[in-house]
Amino acid sequence: MIDDIDRALIVATQGGLPLVPRPYHAVAGRLGIAPEEVMARLEKLLANGVIRRIGAVPNHYAIGWTANGMTVWDVPEESVDEVGAEVGALDFVTHCYRRPRALPEWPYNLFAMVHGSTHDEVRSKAGIIAGLLGARSRAHDILFSSRILKKSGLRI
Amino acid sequence: MPELDAIDRRLIDELQGGFPICAEPYAEVAGRLGIGEEELLARLGELLGQRVLTRFGPMYQIERIGGAFTLAALAVPEARYEEVAAQVNALPQVAHNYRREHQLNMWFVLATETPDGIGEAISRIERTTGLNVRNFPKEREYFVEMKLAVRT
């Protein structure tokens, strides 16, 4: 678990790191602690997975990935973990999760995000997934994103 | 969308993960890219200002500190789409929100500091919009890798 200083550090950096030569010193100044402590705490948060990574989040549209399809699959319970691992291993899948169905309107329990430059490219990649799954998928759909309505990341 | 030059493309690919934790991390990355620290900072500021980058910094996994995430969806009548998007986006718990082409046409990620926060945020959205939220919490994660190389 995290303490109050970690929490303050998360609040101070969740919107981004300052664009100054010594960003961790700047954060330390705001929190009233030593820069070495900021760096040591960030190292620890990174090591225990509270921080997934430190870096830039690109707008996928702006860097050429203009087609984004959430592919969703209806996979029998007994196969879903095996199928999830196989689909997650494909190089064009950026996220792959098992989620609950919402019957009757939503029979899908495996979600795999597929990116490409065009809808056709995403459809052809979904076709590769369909081929891999074969009879293990009873139905599937692709939900193309047409607009980013918000992308701010988390705020605590 | 703004034109990206060769340095911008390398910078974006280089910065998608592994930003150093040291006194002068930008200088270190600039060295790897073969540019000056000032130029790196200027380009980074520009890319953020143009929204080519939406964020730069640590990516936190709220579940590891007792928080929760979920993916949720709404079937929004077209005539009310903008109004509902504004109502949903107004909640700080909404981290991302995308329009998708389906009967369920609004898909958003909720991130809250406590597991109870998810239910509260969903109730609040249902009260404000009068629409029924479908909740699709993650049951298992098979793969997550946000890095996509620049293609333009």
XYZ file of C-alpha atoms in Angstrom:
308
model
C 0.000 0.000 0.000
C 0.992 3.598 -0.330
C 1.419 6.310 2.281
C 0.368 9.965 2.249
C 3.573 11.101 0.570
C 3.142 8.564 -2.237
C -0.408 9.759 -2.635
C 0.720 13.393 -2.852
C 3.339 12.322 -5.387
C 0.679 10.604 -7.509
C -1.580 13.665 -7.358
C 1.360 15.904 -8.329
C 2.390 13.786 -11.341
C -0.779 12.143 -12.697
C -1.347 15.094 -15.023
C 2.210 14.832 -16.326
C 5.830 15.601 -15.495
C 6.998 19.225 -15.664
C 8.876 20.116 -18.865
C 11.933 21.544 -17.130
C 15.504 20.203 -17.063
C 15.092 18.804 -13.534
C 11.473 17.611 -13.410
C 11.820 15.490 -10.272
C 13.419 18.402 -8.461
C 10.460 20.561 -9.498
C 8.000 17.985 -8.127
C 10.062 17.715 -4.925
C 9.913 21.488 -4.511
C 6.141 21.438 -4.794
C 5.820 18.642 -2.235
C 8.441 20.030 0.117
C 10.559 16.862 0.107
C 14.028 16.046 -1.211
C 14.470 15.261 -4.929
C 16.241 12.022 -3.960
C 13.125 10.971 -2.086
C 10.901 11.698 -5.100
C 13.166 9.578 -7.305
C 13.438 6.743 -4.769
C 9.655 6.653 -4.309
C 9.043 6.641 -8.079
C 11.536 3.766 -8.468
C 9.654 1.825 -5.811
C 6.224 2.555 -7.335
C 7.583 1.401 -10.700
C 9.079 -1.761 -9.180
C 5.851 -2.785 -7.464
C 3.664 -2.017 -10.475
C 1.789 1.010 -9.124
C 3.411 2.808 -12.059
C 3.049 0.787 -15.261
C 5.581 2.918 -17.115
C 6.844 6.485 -17.367
C 6.513 8.004 -20.798
C 4.351 9.614 -23.424
C 0.816 8.680 -24.398
C 0.325 9.430 -28.077
C -3.004 10.267 -29.622
C -3.260 7.193 -31.845
C -5.016 9.149 -34.588
C -2.213 11.711 -34.741
C 0.510 9.103 -35.227
C -1.140 7.322 -38.124
C -3.266 4.717 -36.336
C -6.488 6.244 -37.570
C -8.620 3.111 -37.359
C -9.326 1.545 -34.011
C -11.613 -1.418 -33.589
C -12.693 -3.025 -30.370
C -13.160 -6.610 -31.509
C -15.451 -8.642 -29.261
C -15.882 -12.406 -29.232
C -18.305 -14.897 -27.752
C -16.058 -17.688 -26.509
C -17.246 -20.674 -24.418
C -16.110 -20.446 -20.788
C -13.910 -23.521 -21.039
C -11.848 -22.005 -23.887
C -11.711 -18.338 -22.987
C -8.447 -18.315 -21.018
C -6.630 -20.322 -23.678
C -8.043 -18.142 -26.461
C -7.270 -14.935 -24.531
C -3.609 -15.875 -24.249
C -3.402 -16.666 -27.983
C -5.141 -13.458 -29.053
C -3.127 -11.351 -26.600
C 0.069 -12.684 -28.163
C -0.801 -11.291 -31.637
C 1.380 -8.293 -32.433
C -1.486 -6.062 -33.566
C -3.552 -6.523 -30.385
C -2.833 -3.820 -27.793
C -5.250 -4.901 -25.060
C -6.999 -8.204 -24.457
C -9.417 -8.803 -21.590
C -12.120 -11.168 -20.447
C -15.254 -9.271 -19.391
C -18.778 -10.348 -18.414
C -21.534 -10.784 -21.001
C -24.688 -8.656 -20.773
C -27.265 -11.075 -22.158
C -29.294 -11.000 -24.282
C -28.013 -7.847 -25.986
C -24.306 -8.496 -25.458
C -23.072 -12.108 -25.827
C -19.357 -11.221 -26.003
C -16.888 -12.081 -23.232
C -13.468 -11.528 -24.887
C -12.387 -8.016 -25.862
C -9.321 -7.398 -28.065
C -8.329 -3.923 -29.226
C -7.005 -3.848 -32.802
C -5.350 -0.831 -34.442
C -4.649 -0.038 -38.079
C -4.553 2.764 -40.616
C -7.889 1.895 -42.203
C -11.077 0.070 -41.253
C -10.237 -2.548 -43.870
C -6.891 -3.194 -42.211
C -8.631 -3.668 -38.845
C -11.219 -5.962 -40.489
C -8.495 -8.054 -42.050
C -6.707 -8.346 -38.680
C -10.013 -9.339 -37.058
C -10.208 -11.973 -39.807
C -6.874 -13.352 -38.634
C -8.267 -13.606 -35.098
C -11.405 -15.297 -36.428
C -9.219 -17.827 -38.250
C -7.190 -18.492 -35.116
C -10.316 -19.001 -32.998
C -12.222 -21.121 -35.518
C -15.103 -22.902 -33.814
C -14.039 -21.556 -30.429
C -15.797 -18.267 -31.307
C -19.587 -18.450 -31.650
C -20.042 -14.844 -32.759
C -18.029 -11.651 -33.015
C -18.336 -7.982 -33.840
C -16.043 -4.985 -34.414
C -16.873 -1.646 -32.808
C -14.959 1.077 -34.615
C -14.207 4.224 -32.695
C -15.218 7.346 -34.552
C -14.360 10.040 -32.017
C -12.272 10.511 -28.882
C -14.674 12.202 -26.468
C -12.204 12.326 -23.568
C -8.691 11.059 -22.892
C -7.326 12.498 -19.716
C -6.073 9.418 -17.897
C -6.906 8.765 -14.296
C -7.284 11.403 -11.620
C -7.342 10.584 -7.915
C -3.248 16.622 -37.904
C 0.155 18.341 -37.681
C 3.056 17.062 -39.767
C 5.659 15.131 -37.790
C 9.281 15.213 -38.865
C 11.802 12.391 -38.439
C 12.927 13.661 -35.026
C 9.347 13.906 -33.724
C 8.701 10.336 -34.832
C 11.810 9.005 -33.107
C 11.050 11.079 -30.038
C 7.522 9.662 -29.732
C 8.724 6.080 -30.214
C 11.600 6.590 -27.772
C 9.420 8.182 -25.090
C 6.615 5.629 -24.953
C 8.234 3.967 -21.973
C 11.358 3.795 -19.907
C 11.742 7.509 -19.212
C 14.711 7.674 -16.830
C 14.464 8.483 -13.137
C 17.536 10.657 -12.566
C 18.343 14.301 -11.919
C 18.326 15.369 -15.577
C 16.278 12.798 -17.477
C 15.515 15.001 -20.485
C 19.227 15.555 -21.084
C 19.735 11.783 -21.052
C 16.941 11.142 -23.567
C 18.079 14.058 -25.734
C 21.537 12.480 -25.852
C 20.026 9.195 -27.071
C 18.154 11.084 -29.803
C 21.202 13.142 -30.753
C 19.527 16.489 -30.064
C 19.931 19.111 -27.345
C 17.920 19.107 -24.118
C 16.313 22.449 -24.991
C 15.162 21.145 -28.327
C 13.688 18.024 -26.734
C 11.747 20.101 -24.195
C 10.511 22.456 -26.917
C 9.386 19.600 -29.159
C 7.706 17.783 -26.278
C 5.823 20.969 -25.327
C 4.754 21.424 -28.924
C 3.552 17.814 -29.321
C 1.535 18.097 -26.104
C 0.129 21.473 -27.181
C -0.957 20.015 -30.535
C -2.435 16.987 -28.752
C -0.222 14.609 -30.737
C 0.698 13.442 -27.232
C -2.158 13.424 -24.749
C 0.038 12.994 -21.663
C 3.620 12.712 -20.594
C 4.565 11.225 -17.226
C 3.988 8.193 -15.004
C 1.081 5.894 -15.951
C -0.493 4.759 -12.698
C -2.328 1.459 -12.197
C -4.995 2.457 -9.759
C -5.842 -1.179 -8.895
C -2.438 -1.556 -7.250
C -3.311 1.126 -4.693
C -6.755 -0.213 -3.845
C -8.615 1.546 -6.630
C -10.697 0.134 -9.432
C -11.184 0.399 -13.178
C -14.047 -0.603 -15.366
C -15.202 -0.315 -18.957
C -18.807 0.806 -19.307
C -21.141 1.608 -22.164
C -24.293 3.544 -22.962
C -26.786 3.420 -25.819
C -27.245 7.155 -26.341
C -30.030 8.526 -28.563
C -28.369 10.493 -31.400
C -30.328 13.646 -30.641
C -28.899 13.700 -27.105
C -25.358 12.585 -27.955
C -23.489 15.841 -27.296
C -25.428 16.565 -24.123
C -24.794 13.078 -22.705
C -21.099 13.189 -23.712
C -20.743 16.422 -21.720
C -22.575 14.927 -18.716
C -20.412 11.789 -18.719
C -17.140 13.656 -19.333
C -17.898 16.028 -16.445
C -17.150 13.219 -13.971
C -13.456 13.194 -13.010
C -13.744 9.393 -12.681
C -14.148 9.150 -16.469
C -10.585 8.625 -17.702
C -11.335 7.958 -21.394
C -14.472 8.124 -23.459
C -14.902 7.014 -27.075
C -17.716 7.109 -29.539
C -18.085 3.715 -31.206
C -20.318 2.716 -34.079
C -22.778 0.305 -32.495
C -26.116 0.465 -30.735
C -23.959 0.845 -27.601
C -22.367 4.003 -28.974
C -20.516 5.495 -25.990
C -17.744 3.521 -24.260
C -15.861 4.936 -21.306
C -13.339 3.854 -18.717
C -14.050 4.671 -15.085
C -11.110 4.843 -12.681
C -11.839 5.341 -8.993
C -9.829 5.392 -5.827
C -11.925 2.726 -4.118
C -13.887 -0.261 -5.505
C -17.116 1.353 -4.227
C -16.381 4.404 -6.360
C -17.300 2.504 -9.544
C -20.868 1.816 -8.412
C -21.238 5.395 -7.217
C -20.010 6.812 -10.528
C -22.356 4.521 -12.477
C -25.349 5.545 -10.338
C -24.445 9.173 -10.803
C -24.267 8.778 -14.611
C -27.593 6.938 -14.647
C -29.227 9.662 -12.552
C -27.797 12.503 -14.638
C -28.452 11.002 -18.068
C -31.532 8.858 -17.366
C -29.829 6.068 -19.349
C -28.919 2.533 -18.292
C -25.152 1.964 -17.936
C -23.789 -1.445 -18.971
C -20.812 -2.336 -16.818
C -18.061 -4.574 -18.217
C -15.464 -4.920 -15.450
C -12.269 -6.698 -16.366
C -12.358 -10.315 -15.173
C -8.962 -11.246 -16.498
C -6.182 -9.385 -18.317
C -4.423 -11.385 -21.041
C -2.322 -8.626 -22.527
C -1.855 -4.869 -22.296
C 0.711 -3.015 -24.326
C -0.071 0.546 -25.195
C 2.961 1.178 -27.366
C 2.257 1.817 -31.019
C 5.053 2.968 -33.310
C 4.552 6.156 -35.305
C 3.217 5.292 -38.735
C 2.839 8.630 -40.493
